[in-house]
Amino acid sequence: MKKVAKILLGLLLIINPTLFAQDAQMADTMRAEGKIYVVVAIILVIFFGLIAYLIYTDRKISKLEKRVK
Amino acid sequence: MRSNWWKIVSVGLLIYAIIGGLLFEVPRLHIVNETIRSLYFHVPMWFGMVFLFLASMIYAIRYLRNPNFKDDAYSVEFANVGLIYGILGIITGMIWANYTWGSPWHGDPKQNGAAIALLVYLAYCILRGSVNSEEQRARLSAVYNIFAFVAMIPLIFIIPRMTSSMHPGSGGNPGFNMYDLDSKMRMVFYPAVIGWILLGTWISTLRIRMRLLEEKIIESEDEKSS
């Protein structure tokens, strides 16, 4: 009897998070309205800007390396 | 010509991680809700940090085996960028903790451990700044670097698992069980980790090249003056 209870409890623990989580609040409306793409675009623009700066710095260092040699 | 393919890989993976991290489906969980997506950005900082500190230690060992300026430069800059990753990791962790745990600093074992590890590496920078002789600075900091890395491992990976903690991957849990990270999340998480590691390496190499250039310029100036 104790064993069965233990197994049941174990099973419950495994299933629990996924079962209970179905009604968890997510930003579904934001996604449905497509506003999430605004966020993606803004983050990507900042990321591209920083990467462009990194590439520029990389090139500048390469030029300096050629000059110093 | 230096090959640059891995820099393109890094940027590509990070673009994928940003888009996928914000748009792809994630498990619907209570308490964390939509903030589970922070995992794609917060955790790679720590993976990146550990990788950069490891690289730093390897170059420190190389320096001790055969003292030369180059290995010292590599060791310092990997540690510097690793420290930046760590600081970003701890700040993002605090923002996330404020939302899910209720306060930015919860005295969570992993959070405390990470903070101590960062302090250990901050002391590395202070140590370098406080020794004037170049050779001595390089040798001392290389030895300290090895100790710092060895101290960081239990602080971040071992102690948090031996105590109870709210931090996923702590309190005896394996790092990623089914409910910390499902297979869909892995598809974004691992590319993000690789992307951030490569980006950190890229930034480090830029700093290293600057350091080596500086050394060359100083050398040529010395030749002129003598």
Short mmCIF file of C-alpha atoms in Angstrom, two decimals:
data_model
loop_
_atom_site.label_atom_id
_atom_site.label_comp_id
_atom_site.label_asym_id
_atom_site.label_seq_id
_atom_site.Cartn_x
_atom_site.Cartn_y
_atom_site.Cartn_z
CA MET A 1 0.00 0.00 0.00
CA LYS A 2 2.77 2.38 0.98
CA LYS A 3 4.65 1.52 -2.18
CA VAL A 4 1.65 2.27 -4.38
CA ALA A 5 1.16 5.60 -2.64
CA LYS A 6 4.81 6.42 -3.22
CA ILE A 7 4.59 5.58 -6.91
CA LEU A 8 1.39 7.61 -7.25
CA LEU A 9 3.01 10.54 -5.50
CA GLY A 10 6.02 10.26 -7.79
CA LEU A 11 3.82 10.21 -10.86
CA LEU A 12 1.88 13.18 -9.59
CA LEU A 13 5.09 15.11 -9.04
CA ILE A 14 6.22 14.38 -12.59
CA ILE A 15 2.92 15.32 -14.21
CA ASN A 16 2.17 18.19 -11.87
CA PRO A 17 4.10 21.08 -13.38
CA THR A 18 2.85 20.46 -16.88
CA LEU A 19 -0.72 19.82 -15.78
CA PHE A 20 -1.07 22.85 -13.60
CA ALA A 21 0.82 25.12 -15.92
CA GLN A 22 -1.68 24.99 -18.78
CA ASP A 23 -3.49 28.07 -17.50
CA ALA A 24 -0.34 30.05 -16.75
CA GLN A 25 -0.59 33.60 -18.00
CA MET A 26 1.49 34.29 -21.08
CA ALA A 27 1.69 37.29 -23.37
CA ASP A 28 -0.70 35.73 -25.87
CA THR A 29 -2.51 38.95 -26.76
CA MET A 30 0.74 40.74 -27.47
CA ARG A 31 1.71 37.93 -29.82
CA ALA A 32 -1.70 37.79 -31.49
CA GLU A 33 -1.57 41.52 -32.20
CA GLY A 34 1.89 41.15 -33.69
CA LYS A 35 3.39 43.70 -31.32
CA ILE A 36 6.11 41.25 -30.33
CA TYR A 37 7.71 41.90 -33.75
CA VAL A 38 8.30 45.50 -32.71
CA VAL A 39 10.34 44.26 -29.76
CA VAL A 40 12.26 41.81 -31.95
CA ALA A 41 13.02 44.58 -34.47
CA ILE A 42 14.27 46.98 -31.81
CA ILE A 43 16.55 44.42 -30.16
CA LEU A 44 17.91 43.35 -33.56
CA VAL A 45 18.66 46.95 -34.56
CA ILE A 46 20.62 47.52 -31.35
CA PHE A 47 22.42 44.22 -31.83
CA PHE A 48 23.32 45.03 -35.45
CA GLY A 49 24.53 48.46 -34.44
CA LEU A 50 26.87 47.02 -31.83
CA ILE A 51 28.11 44.30 -34.19
CA ALA A 52 28.78 46.90 -36.91
CA TYR A 53 30.87 48.84 -34.41
CA LEU A 54 32.73 45.66 -33.47
CA ILE A 55 33.48 44.93 -37.15
CA TYR A 56 34.68 48.52 -37.63
CA THR A 57 37.02 48.16 -34.65
CA ASP A 58 38.26 44.81 -35.95
CA ARG A 59 39.14 46.37 -39.34
CA LYS A 60 40.83 49.33 -37.73
CA ILE A 61 43.03 47.05 -35.63
CA SER A 62 43.90 45.01 -38.76
CA LYS A 63 45.02 48.21 -40.51
CA LEU A 64 47.11 49.24 -37.53
CA GLU A 65 48.69 45.78 -37.40
CA LYS A 66 49.76 46.17 -41.03
CA ARG A 67 51.25 49.60 -40.34
CA VAL A 68 53.18 48.59 -37.25
CA LYS A 69 54.77 45.53 -38.90
CA MET B 1 44.89 36.71 -43.53
CA ARG B 2 43.13 35.82 -40.31
CA SER B 3 40.09 33.66 -40.84
CA ASN B 4 36.84 35.27 -39.79
CA TRP B 5 34.24 32.58 -40.41
CA TRP B 6 33.59 31.98 -36.73
CA LYS B 7 32.68 35.63 -36.22
CA ILE B 8 29.98 35.29 -38.86
CA VAL B 9 28.81 32.06 -37.16
CA SER B 10 28.62 33.93 -33.86
CA VAL B 11 26.50 36.76 -35.26
CA GLY B 12 24.27 34.29 -37.14
CA LEU B 13 23.66 32.19 -34.03
CA LEU B 14 22.90 35.28 -31.94
CA ILE B 15 20.41 36.62 -34.50
CA TYR B 16 18.74 33.21 -34.41
CA ALA B 17 18.78 33.22 -30.60
CA ILE B 18 17.21 36.69 -30.39
CA ILE B 19 14.46 35.92 -32.90
CA GLY B 20 13.86 32.38 -31.65
CA GLY B 21 14.17 33.41 -28.03
CA LEU B 22 11.39 35.95 -28.37
CA LEU B 23 9.11 34.22 -30.85
CA PHE B 24 9.34 30.45 -30.42
CA GLU B 25 7.00 28.55 -28.15
CA VAL B 26 8.05 28.06 -24.53
CA PRO B 27 6.52 25.94 -21.77
CA ARG B 28 3.63 27.66 -20.00
CA LEU B 29 4.74 27.73 -16.37
CA HIS B 30 3.41 29.52 -13.34
CA ILE B 31 5.46 32.19 -11.56
CA VAL B 32 8.03 32.53 -14.35
CA ASN B 33 5.41 32.92 -17.09
CA GLU B 34 6.90 34.67 -20.09
CA THR B 35 10.14 35.51 -18.26
CA ILE B 36 11.33 31.96 -18.92
CA ARG B 37 12.74 33.50 -22.10
CA SER B 38 15.36 35.25 -19.99
CA LEU B 39 17.03 31.85 -19.82
CA TYR B 40 18.17 32.33 -23.44
CA PHE B 41 20.07 35.47 -22.47
CA HIS B 42 20.90 35.20 -18.76
CA VAL B 43 22.33 31.66 -18.66
CA PRO B 44 24.57 31.99 -21.75
CA MET B 45 26.32 34.85 -19.92
CA TRP B 46 27.46 32.36 -17.26
CA PHE B 47 28.40 29.69 -19.79
CA GLY B 48 30.36 32.35 -21.65
CA MET B 49 32.02 33.52 -18.46
CA VAL B 50 33.14 30.03 -17.46
CA PHE B 51 34.50 29.42 -20.96
CA LEU B 52 36.42 32.71 -21.01
CA PHE B 53 37.83 32.13 -17.51
CA LEU B 54 38.88 28.63 -18.59
CA ALA B 55 40.66 30.09 -21.61
CA SER B 56 42.26 32.65 -19.33
CA MET B 57 43.53 29.92 -17.00
CA ILE B 58 44.90 27.85 -19.87
CA TYR B 59 46.94 30.84 -21.08
CA ALA B 60 48.05 31.51 -17.50
CA ILE B 61 49.41 27.94 -17.31
CA ARG B 62 51.06 28.40 -20.70
CA TYR B 63 52.66 31.57 -19.41
CA LEU B 64 54.02 29.83 -16.33
CA ARG B 65 55.48 27.03 -18.43
CA ASN B 66 57.11 29.45 -20.83
CA PRO B 67 56.99 33.13 -19.79
CA ASN B 68 56.21 35.41 -22.74
CA PHE B 69 54.24 38.60 -23.28
CA LYS B 70 51.74 37.07 -25.66
CA ASP B 71 50.33 34.42 -23.33
CA ASP B 72 50.03 37.00 -20.55
CA ALA B 73 48.06 39.32 -22.86
CA TYR B 74 45.72 36.47 -23.81
CA SER B 75 45.22 35.51 -20.19
CA VAL B 76 44.36 39.04 -19.04
CA GLU B 77 41.93 39.88 -21.79
CA PHE B 78 40.03 36.59 -21.57
CA ALA B 79 39.65 37.24 -17.84
CA ASN B 80 38.50 40.83 -18.45
CA VAL B 81 35.81 39.89 -20.94
CA GLY B 82 34.80 36.95 -18.72
CA LEU B 83 34.35 39.38 -15.85
CA ILE B 84 32.12 41.60 -18.01
CA TYR B 85 30.01 38.55 -18.89
CA GLY B 86 29.78 37.66 -15.21
CA ILE B 87 28.69 41.17 -14.22
CA LEU B 88 26.04 41.15 -16.97
CA GLY B 89 24.98 37.71 -15.75
CA ILE B 90 24.55 38.85 -12.17
CA ILE B 91 22.63 42.02 -13.15
CA THR B 92 20.28 40.11 -15.43
CA GLY B 93 19.89 37.51 -12.68
CA MET B 94 18.89 40.22 -10.21
CA ILE B 95 16.27 41.63 -12.57
CA TRP B 96 14.88 38.16 -13.11
CA ALA B 97 14.99 37.31 -9.39
CA ASN B 98 13.14 40.50 -8.56
CA TYR B 99 10.26 39.28 -10.69
CA THR B 100 10.19 35.59 -9.80
CA TRP B 101 11.55 35.48 -6.24
CA GLY B 102 10.28 38.84 -5.07
CA SER B 103 13.58 40.58 -4.44
CA PRO B 104 16.76 41.17 -6.44
CA TRP B 105 19.03 39.62 -3.82
CA HIS B 106 17.65 36.60 -2.14
CA GLY B 107 20.76 35.16 -0.54
CA ASP B 108 20.34 32.23 -2.87
CA PRO B 109 23.44 29.97 -2.63
CA LYS B 110 24.09 30.15 -6.35
CA GLN B 111 23.66 33.91 -6.41
CA ASN B 112 26.02 34.34 -3.46
CA GLY B 113 28.51 31.89 -4.95
CA ALA B 114 28.50 33.74 -8.27
CA ALA B 115 29.01 37.06 -6.48
CA ILE B 116 31.99 35.68 -4.54
CA ALA B 117 33.46 34.24 -7.74
CA LEU B 118 33.18 37.66 -9.37
CA LEU B 119 34.89 39.27 -6.37
CA VAL B 120 37.71 36.73 -6.66
CA TYR B 121 38.21 37.79 -10.28
CA LEU B 122 37.90 41.48 -9.43
CA ALA B 123 40.77 40.90 -7.00
CA TYR B 124 42.70 39.52 -9.98
CA CYS B 125 42.38 42.91 -11.70
CA ILE B 126 43.41 44.72 -8.52
CA LEU B 127 46.40 42.41 -8.13
CA ARG B 128 47.54 43.24 -11.66
CA GLY B 129 47.10 46.93 -11.04
CA SER B 130 49.14 46.88 -7.85
CA VAL B 131 52.36 45.30 -9.13
CA ASN B 132 54.66 47.57 -11.11
CA SER B 133 57.24 45.15 -12.44
CA GLU B 134 55.86 43.69 -15.65
CA GLU B 135 57.33 40.24 -15.25
CA GLN B 136 56.34 39.95 -11.64
CA ARG B 137 52.81 41.12 -12.43
CA ALA B 138 52.43 38.51 -15.16
CA ARG B 139 53.81 35.68 -13.02
CA LEU B 140 51.85 36.55 -9.87
CA SER B 141 48.60 37.05 -11.71
CA ALA B 142 49.07 33.81 -13.66
CA VAL B 143 49.39 31.87 -10.40
CA TYR B 144 46.43 33.73 -8.89
CA ASN B 145 44.41 33.06 -12.05
CA ILE B 146 44.72 29.29 -11.57
CA PHE B 147 43.56 29.58 -7.95
CA ALA B 148 40.68 31.85 -8.98
CA PHE B 149 39.40 29.34 -11.52
CA VAL B 150 39.73 26.45 -9.10
CA ALA B 151 37.83 28.49 -6.47
CA MET B 152 35.08 29.42 -8.92
CA ILE B 153 34.12 25.82 -9.78
CA PRO B 154 32.88 24.81 -6.30
CA LEU B 155 31.35 28.26 -5.73
CA ILE B 156 29.16 28.08 -8.81
CA PHE B 157 28.73 24.39 -9.55
CA ILE B 158 29.17 22.37 -6.37
CA ILE B 159 28.11 24.30 -3.23
CA PRO B 160 24.74 25.46 -4.67
CA ARG B 161 23.87 21.81 -5.36
CA MET B 162 24.61 20.70 -1.81
CA THR B 163 22.18 23.13 -0.20
CA SER B 164 18.57 23.96 -0.88
CA SER B 165 18.11 26.70 -3.40
CA MET B 166 15.39 28.17 -5.52
CA HIS B 167 17.79 28.48 -8.37
CA PRO B 168 17.14 25.86 -11.06
CA GLY B 169 20.02 23.45 -11.28
CA SER B 170 20.67 23.69 -7.55
CA GLY B 171 19.64 21.85 -4.44
CA GLY B 172 20.61 18.40 -5.71
CA ASN B 173 18.80 18.83 -9.02
CA PRO B 174 20.59 18.07 -12.21
CA GLY B 175 21.21 21.22 -14.22
CA PHE B 176 18.52 20.79 -16.78
CA ASN B 177 15.67 18.45 -16.05
CA MET B 178 12.58 18.18 -18.18
CA TYR B 179 10.93 21.10 -16.58
CA ASP B 180 13.79 23.52 -16.48
CA LEU B 181 14.51 23.14 -20.13
CA ASP B 182 12.39 21.20 -22.59
CA SER B 183 13.63 20.06 -25.96
CA LYS B 184 12.14 23.05 -27.77
CA MET B 185 14.04 25.42 -25.53
CA ARG B 186 17.29 23.54 -26.08
CA MET B 187 16.98 24.35 -29.80
CA VAL B 188 17.45 28.01 -28.96
CA PHE B 189 19.48 27.74 -25.76
CA TYR B 190 22.51 25.85 -27.07
CA PRO B 191 22.96 27.99 -30.21
CA ALA B 192 22.70 31.03 -27.93
CA VAL B 193 25.43 29.64 -25.66
CA ILE B 194 27.76 28.97 -28.59
CA GLY B 195 26.97 32.38 -30.10
CA TRP B 196 27.76 34.25 -26.90
CA ILE B 197 30.95 32.24 -26.30
CA LEU B 198 32.15 33.09 -29.81
CA LEU B 199 31.21 36.76 -29.40
CA GLY B 200 33.13 36.91 -26.11
CA THR B 201 36.12 35.31 -27.81
CA TRP B 202 35.86 37.87 -30.63
CA ILE B 203 35.85 40.82 -28.23
CA SER B 204 38.76 39.25 -26.32
CA THR B 205 40.83 38.80 -29.48
CA LEU B 206 40.29 42.47 -30.38
CA ARG B 207 41.55 43.52 -26.94
CA ILE B 208 44.47 41.08 -27.18
CA ARG B 209 45.50 42.44 -30.59
CA MET B 210 45.35 45.98 -29.20
CA ARG B 211 47.58 44.95 -26.31
CA LEU B 212 50.10 43.28 -28.62
CA LEU B 213 50.12 46.35 -30.90
CA GLU B 214 50.73 48.59 -27.92
CA GLU B 215 53.68 46.42 -26.88
CA LYS B 216 55.14 46.58 -30.39
CA ILE B 217 54.83 50.36 -30.46
CA ILE B 218 56.51 50.67 -27.06
CA GLU B 219 59.32 48.37 -28.25
CA SER B 220 59.97 50.43 -31.39
CA GLU B 221 59.92 53.62 -29.34
CA ASP B 222 62.50 52.15 -26.98
CA GLU B 223 64.71 51.24 -29.93
CA LYS B 224 64.53 54.78 -31.23
CA SER B 225 65.39 56.37 -27.92
CA SER B 226 68.32 54.05 -27.19
#
